[in-house]
JSON list of C-alpha atoms in Angstrom, two decimals:
[
{"chain": "A", "resi": 1, "resn": "MET", "atom": "CA", "xyz": [74.16, 39.12, 82.20]},
{"chain": "A", "resi": 2, "resn": "SER", "atom": "CA", "xyz": [76.01, 38.03, 85.49]},
{"chain": "A", "resi": 3, "resn": "TRP", "atom": "CA", "xyz": [78.71, 36.58, 86.10]},
{"chain": "A", "resi": 4, "resn": "ILE", "atom": "CA", "xyz": [76.67, 33.52, 87.72]},
{"chain": "A", "resi": 5, "resn": "ASP", "atom": "CA", "xyz": [74.10, 34.02, 84.94]},
{"chain": "A", "resi": 6, "resn": "GLU", "atom": "CA", "xyz": [77.90, 33.99, 82.29]},
{"chain": "A", "resi": 7, "resn": "THR", "atom": "CA", "xyz": [78.56, 30.91, 84.91]},
{"chain": "A", "resi": 8, "resn": "ARG", "atom": "CA", "xyz": [75.38, 28.80, 84.51]},
{"chain": "A", "resi": 9, "resn": "LYS", "atom": "CA", "xyz": [74.80, 29.35, 80.33]},
{"chain": "A", "resi": 10, "resn": "VAL", "atom": "CA", "xyz": [78.13, 27.59, 80.30]},
{"chain": "A", "resi": 11, "resn": "LEU", "atom": "CA", "xyz": [77.71, 24.62, 82.66]},
{"chain": "A", "resi": 12, "resn": "ALA", "atom": "CA", "xyz": [75.21, 24.24, 81.21]},
{"chain": "A", "resi": 13, "resn": "ASP", "atom": "CA", "xyz": [76.36, 23.73, 77.33]},
{"chain": "A", "resi": 14, "resn": "GLN", "atom": "CA", "xyz": [78.96, 21.32, 78.79]},
{"chain": "A", "resi": 15, "resn": "LEU", "atom": "CA", "xyz": [76.47, 19.68, 80.76]},
{"chain": "A", "resi": 16, "resn": "VAL", "atom": "CA", "xyz": [73.37, 18.75, 79.40]},
{"chain": "A", "resi": 17, "resn": "GLY", "atom": "CA", "xyz": [72.57, 15.38, 78.15]},
{"chain": "A", "resi": 18, "resn": "LYS", "atom": "CA", "xyz": [75.66, 14.07, 79.85]},
{"chain": "A", "resi": 19, "resn": "HIS", "atom": "CA", "xyz": [74.56, 11.62, 82.88]},
{"chain": "A", "resi": 20, "resn": "PHE", "atom": "CA", "xyz": [75.95, 11.22, 86.09]},
{"chain": "A", "resi": 21, "resn": "ALA", "atom": "CA", "xyz": [75.32, 9.62, 89.89]},
{"chain": "A", "resi": 22, "resn": "TYR", "atom": "CA", "xyz": [73.98, 10.78, 93.19]},
{"chain": "A", "resi": 23, "resn": "VAL", "atom": "CA", "xyz": [74.28, 8.69, 95.55]},
{"chain": "A", "resi": 24, "resn": "SER", "atom": "CA", "xyz": [72.06, 9.15, 99.75]},
{"chain": "A", "resi": 25, "resn": "LYS", "atom": "CA", "xyz": [73.70, 10.29, 102.24]},
{"chain": "A", "resi": 26, "resn": "TYR", "atom": "CA", "xyz": [72.31, 6.31, 102.92]},
{"chain": "A", "resi": 27, "resn": "GLY", "atom": "CA", "xyz": [74.36, 4.54, 100.28]},
{"chain": "A", "resi": 28, "resn": "GLY", "atom": "CA", "xyz": [71.67, 3.92, 97.49]},
{"chain": "A", "resi": 29, "resn": "THR", "atom": "CA", "xyz": [72.88, 5.87, 94.56]},
{"chain": "A", "resi": 30, "resn": "THR", "atom": "CA", "xyz": [70.76, 7.32, 91.67]},
{"chain": "A", "resi": 31, "resn": "PHE", "atom": "CA", "xyz": [70.92, 6.97, 87.96]},
{"chain": "A", "resi": 32, "resn": "GLY", "atom": "CA", "xyz": [70.82, 10.39, 85.50]},
{"chain": "A", "resi": 33, "resn": "THR", "atom": "CA", "xyz": [70.89, 12.66, 82.63]},
{"chain": "A", "resi": 34, "resn": "ILE", "atom": "CA", "xyz": [70.69, 15.91, 83.11]},
{"chain": "A", "resi": 35, "resn": "THR", "atom": "CA", "xyz": [67.97, 17.20, 81.43]},
{"chain": "A", "resi": 36, "resn": "GLU", "atom": "CA", "xyz": [68.98, 22.11, 82.77]},
{"chain": "A", "resi": 37, "resn": "VAL", "atom": "CA", "xyz": [71.36, 24.22, 84.84]},
{"chain": "A", "resi": 38, "resn": "GLY", "atom": "CA", "xyz": [70.24, 25.95, 86.92]},
{"chain": "A", "resi": 39, "resn": "ALA", "atom": "CA", "xyz": [71.60, 29.25, 89.53]},
{"chain": "A", "resi": 40, "resn": "THR", "atom": "CA", "xyz": [70.26, 29.99, 93.28]},
{"chain": "A", "resi": 41, "resn": "HIS", "atom": "CA", "xyz": [71.90, 34.22, 93.53]},
{"chain": "A", "resi": 42, "resn": "ARG", "atom": "CA", "xyz": [72.80, 34.42, 96.92]},
{"chain": "A", "resi": 43, "resn": "MET", "atom": "CA", "xyz": [73.26, 38.40, 98.31]},
{"chain": "A", "resi": 44, "resn": "ARG", "atom": "CA", "xyz": [74.83, 38.41, 101.59]},
{"chain": "A", "resi": 45, "resn": "MET", "atom": "CA", "xyz": [76.25, 42.19, 104.01]},
{"chain": "A", "resi": 46, "resn": "ASP", "atom": "CA", "xyz": [76.73, 43.51, 106.87]},
{"chain": "A", "resi": 47, "resn": "GLN", "atom": "CA", "xyz": [74.82, 43.29, 109.20]},
{"chain": "A", "resi": 48, "resn": "HIS", "atom": "CA", "xyz": [73.92, 46.75, 109.93]},
{"chain": "A", "resi": 49, "resn": "THR", "atom": "CA", "xyz": [72.53, 46.49, 105.83]},
{"chain": "A", "resi": 50, "resn": "GLU", "atom": "CA", "xyz": [70.54, 43.17, 106.36]},
{"chain": "A", "resi": 51, "resn": "LYS", "atom": "CA", "xyz": [69.03, 44.64, 108.99]},
{"chain": "A", "resi": 52, "resn": "VAL", "atom": "CA", "xyz": [67.80, 48.35, 106.79]},
{"chain": "A", "resi": 53, "resn": "VAL", "atom": "CA", "xyz": [66.73, 45.63, 103.81]},
{"chain": "A", "resi": 54, "resn": "SER", "atom": "CA", "xyz": [65.09, 43.51, 106.18]},
{"chain": "A", "resi": 55, "resn": "HIS", "atom": "CA", "xyz": [63.24, 46.75, 107.86]},
{"chain": "A", "resi": 56, "resn": "LYS", "atom": "CA", "xyz": [62.14, 48.14, 104.36]},
{"chain": "A", "resi": 57, "resn": "LEU", "atom": "CA", "xyz": [61.19, 44.74, 103.40]},
{"chain": "A", "resi": 58, "resn": "SER", "atom": "CA", "xyz": [58.87, 44.21, 106.26]},
{"chain": "A", "resi": 59, "resn": "LYS", "atom": "CA", "xyz": [57.21, 47.09, 106.04]},
{"chain": "A", "resi": 60, "resn": "ILE", "atom": "CA", "xyz": [56.44, 45.84, 102.21]},
{"chain": "A", "resi": 61, "resn": "SER", "atom": "CA", "xyz": [56.11, 42.53, 101.77]},
{"chain": "A", "resi": 62, "resn": "PRO", "atom": "CA", "xyz": [53.47, 40.78, 103.95]},
{"chain": "A", "resi": 63, "resn": "LYS", "atom": "CA", "xyz": [55.71, 37.64, 104.14]},
{"chain": "A", "resi": 64, "resn": "TRP", "atom": "CA", "xyz": [58.39, 39.18, 106.20]},
{"chain": "A", "resi": 65, "resn": "GLU", "atom": "CA", "xyz": [58.02, 39.50, 109.08]},
{"chain": "A", "resi": 66, "resn": "GLU", "atom": "CA", "xyz": [57.78, 42.59, 110.73]},
{"chain": "A", "resi": 67, "resn": "THR", "atom": "CA", "xyz": [61.60, 43.52, 112.52]},
{"chain": "A", "resi": 68, "resn": "GLU", "atom": "CA", "xyz": [62.94, 47.17, 114.15]},
{"chain": "A", "resi": 69, "resn": "HIS", "atom": "CA", "xyz": [64.20, 49.85, 112.74]},
{"chain": "A", "resi": 70, "resn": "PRO", "atom": "CA", "xyz": [68.40, 49.01, 112.91]},
{"chain": "A", "resi": 71, "resn": "GLY", "atom": "CA", "xyz": [68.98, 53.12, 113.62]},
{"chain": "A", "resi": 72, "resn": "GLU", "atom": "CA", "xyz": [71.96, 54.98, 113.37]},
{"chain": "A", "resi": 73, "resn": "ALA", "atom": "CA", "xyz": [75.19, 52.06, 111.62]},
{"chain": "A", "resi": 74, "resn": "PRO", "atom": "CA", "xyz": [78.46, 52.02, 113.76]},
{"chain": "A", "resi": 75, "resn": "GLU", "atom": "CA", "xyz": [80.74, 54.70, 113.46]},
{"chain": "A", "resi": 76, "resn": "ASP", "atom": "CA", "xyz": [83.34, 51.98, 113.10]},
{"chain": "A", "resi": 77, "resn": "LEU", "atom": "CA", "xyz": [81.48, 49.68, 110.59]},
{"chain": "A", "resi": 78, "resn": "THR", "atom": "CA", "xyz": [82.53, 48.15, 107.21]},
{"chain": "A", "resi": 79, "resn": "ARG", "atom": "CA", "xyz": [79.91, 47.96, 105.09]},
{"chain": "A", "resi": 80, "resn": "TRP", "atom": "CA", "xyz": [79.92, 45.31, 101.73]},
{"chain": "A", "resi": 81, "resn": "SER", "atom": "CA", "xyz": [77.82, 42.80, 100.10]},
{"chain": "A", "resi": 82, "resn": "GLY", "atom": "CA", "xyz": [78.86, 40.52, 98.39]},
{"chain": "A", "resi": 83, "resn": "ARG", "atom": "CA", "xyz": [76.85, 37.78, 95.60]},
{"chain": "A", "resi": 84, "resn": "THR", "atom": "CA", "xyz": [77.01, 34.20, 95.47]},
{"chain": "A", "resi": 85, "resn": "ALA", "atom": "CA", "xyz": [75.28, 31.35, 93.85]},
{"chain": "A", "resi": 86, "resn": "LYS", "atom": "CA", "xyz": [74.40, 27.97, 94.62]},
{"chain": "A", "resi": 87, "resn": "PHE", "atom": "CA", "xyz": [74.02, 25.41, 90.82]},
{"chain": "A", "resi": 88, "resn": "TRP", "atom": "CA", "xyz": [72.14, 23.05, 90.20]},
{"chain": "A", "resi": 89, "resn": "VAL", "atom": "CA", "xyz": [71.17, 20.64, 88.02]},
{"chain": "A", "resi": 90, "resn": "LEU", "atom": "CA", "xyz": [67.46, 18.74, 86.93]},
{"chain": "A", "resi": 91, "resn": "SER", "atom": "CA", "xyz": [67.32, 15.89, 85.80]},
{"chain": "A", "resi": 92, "resn": "GLU", "atom": "CA", "xyz": [64.75, 13.89, 83.44]},
{"chain": "A", "resi": 93, "resn": "ASN", "atom": "CA", "xyz": [62.62, 13.00, 86.31]},
{"chain": "A", "resi": 94, "resn": "ARG", "atom": "CA", "xyz": [61.84, 17.48, 87.17]},
{"chain": "A", "resi": 95, "resn": "VAL", "atom": "CA", "xyz": [64.56, 16.15, 90.41]},
{"chain": "A", "resi": 96, "resn": "GLU", "atom": "CA", "xyz": [66.97, 18.97, 91.36]},
{"chain": "A", "resi": 97, "resn": "TYR", "atom": "CA", "xyz": [70.10, 18.35, 92.56]},
{"chain": "A", "resi": 98, "resn": "ASP", "atom": "CA", "xyz": [73.11, 20.84, 93.63]},
{"chain": "A", "resi": 99, "resn": "LEU", "atom": "CA", "xyz": [75.51, 20.46, 91.34]},
{"chain": "A", "resi": 100, "resn": "ASP", "atom": "CA", "xyz": [78.48, 18.99, 94.09]},
{"chain": "A", "resi": 101, "resn": "GLU", "atom": "CA", "xyz": [76.70, 16.99, 95.62]},
{"chain": "A", "resi": 102, "resn": "ILE", "atom": "CA", "xyz": [76.34, 14.75, 91.71]},
{"chain": "A", "resi": 103, "resn": "TYR", "atom": "CA", "xyz": [78.98, 12.37, 89.48]},
{"chain": "A", "resi": 104, "resn": "ILE", "atom": "CA", "xyz": [80.33, 13.43, 85.96]},
{"chain": "A", "resi": 105, "resn": "ILE", "atom": "CA", "xyz": [79.84, 10.10, 84.35]},
{"chain": "A", "resi": 106, "resn": "GLU", "atom": "CA", "xyz": [81.81, 10.34, 82.01]}
]
């Protein structure tokens, strides 16, 4: 289990059943109850590796825009890749809210 999945599980254990408030950018307030907590995995890497992955995906998936082969990596390239997550909650009305957009009502 990844750290993202472990974090989602802890959040779900703490938040499911709690009431929340969401304040829209227009000033309206929506109240709801959390029924589920989810996580969207995000991955990022250095530009050259992104080009290589994008090129390979364009060859196997019709949904991916075709890209040119990225060529050789520059010698001074620092290769890296990392993961992060966006956590969200689902209300009883099946509406999804980003976790950082709601206020948990105590």
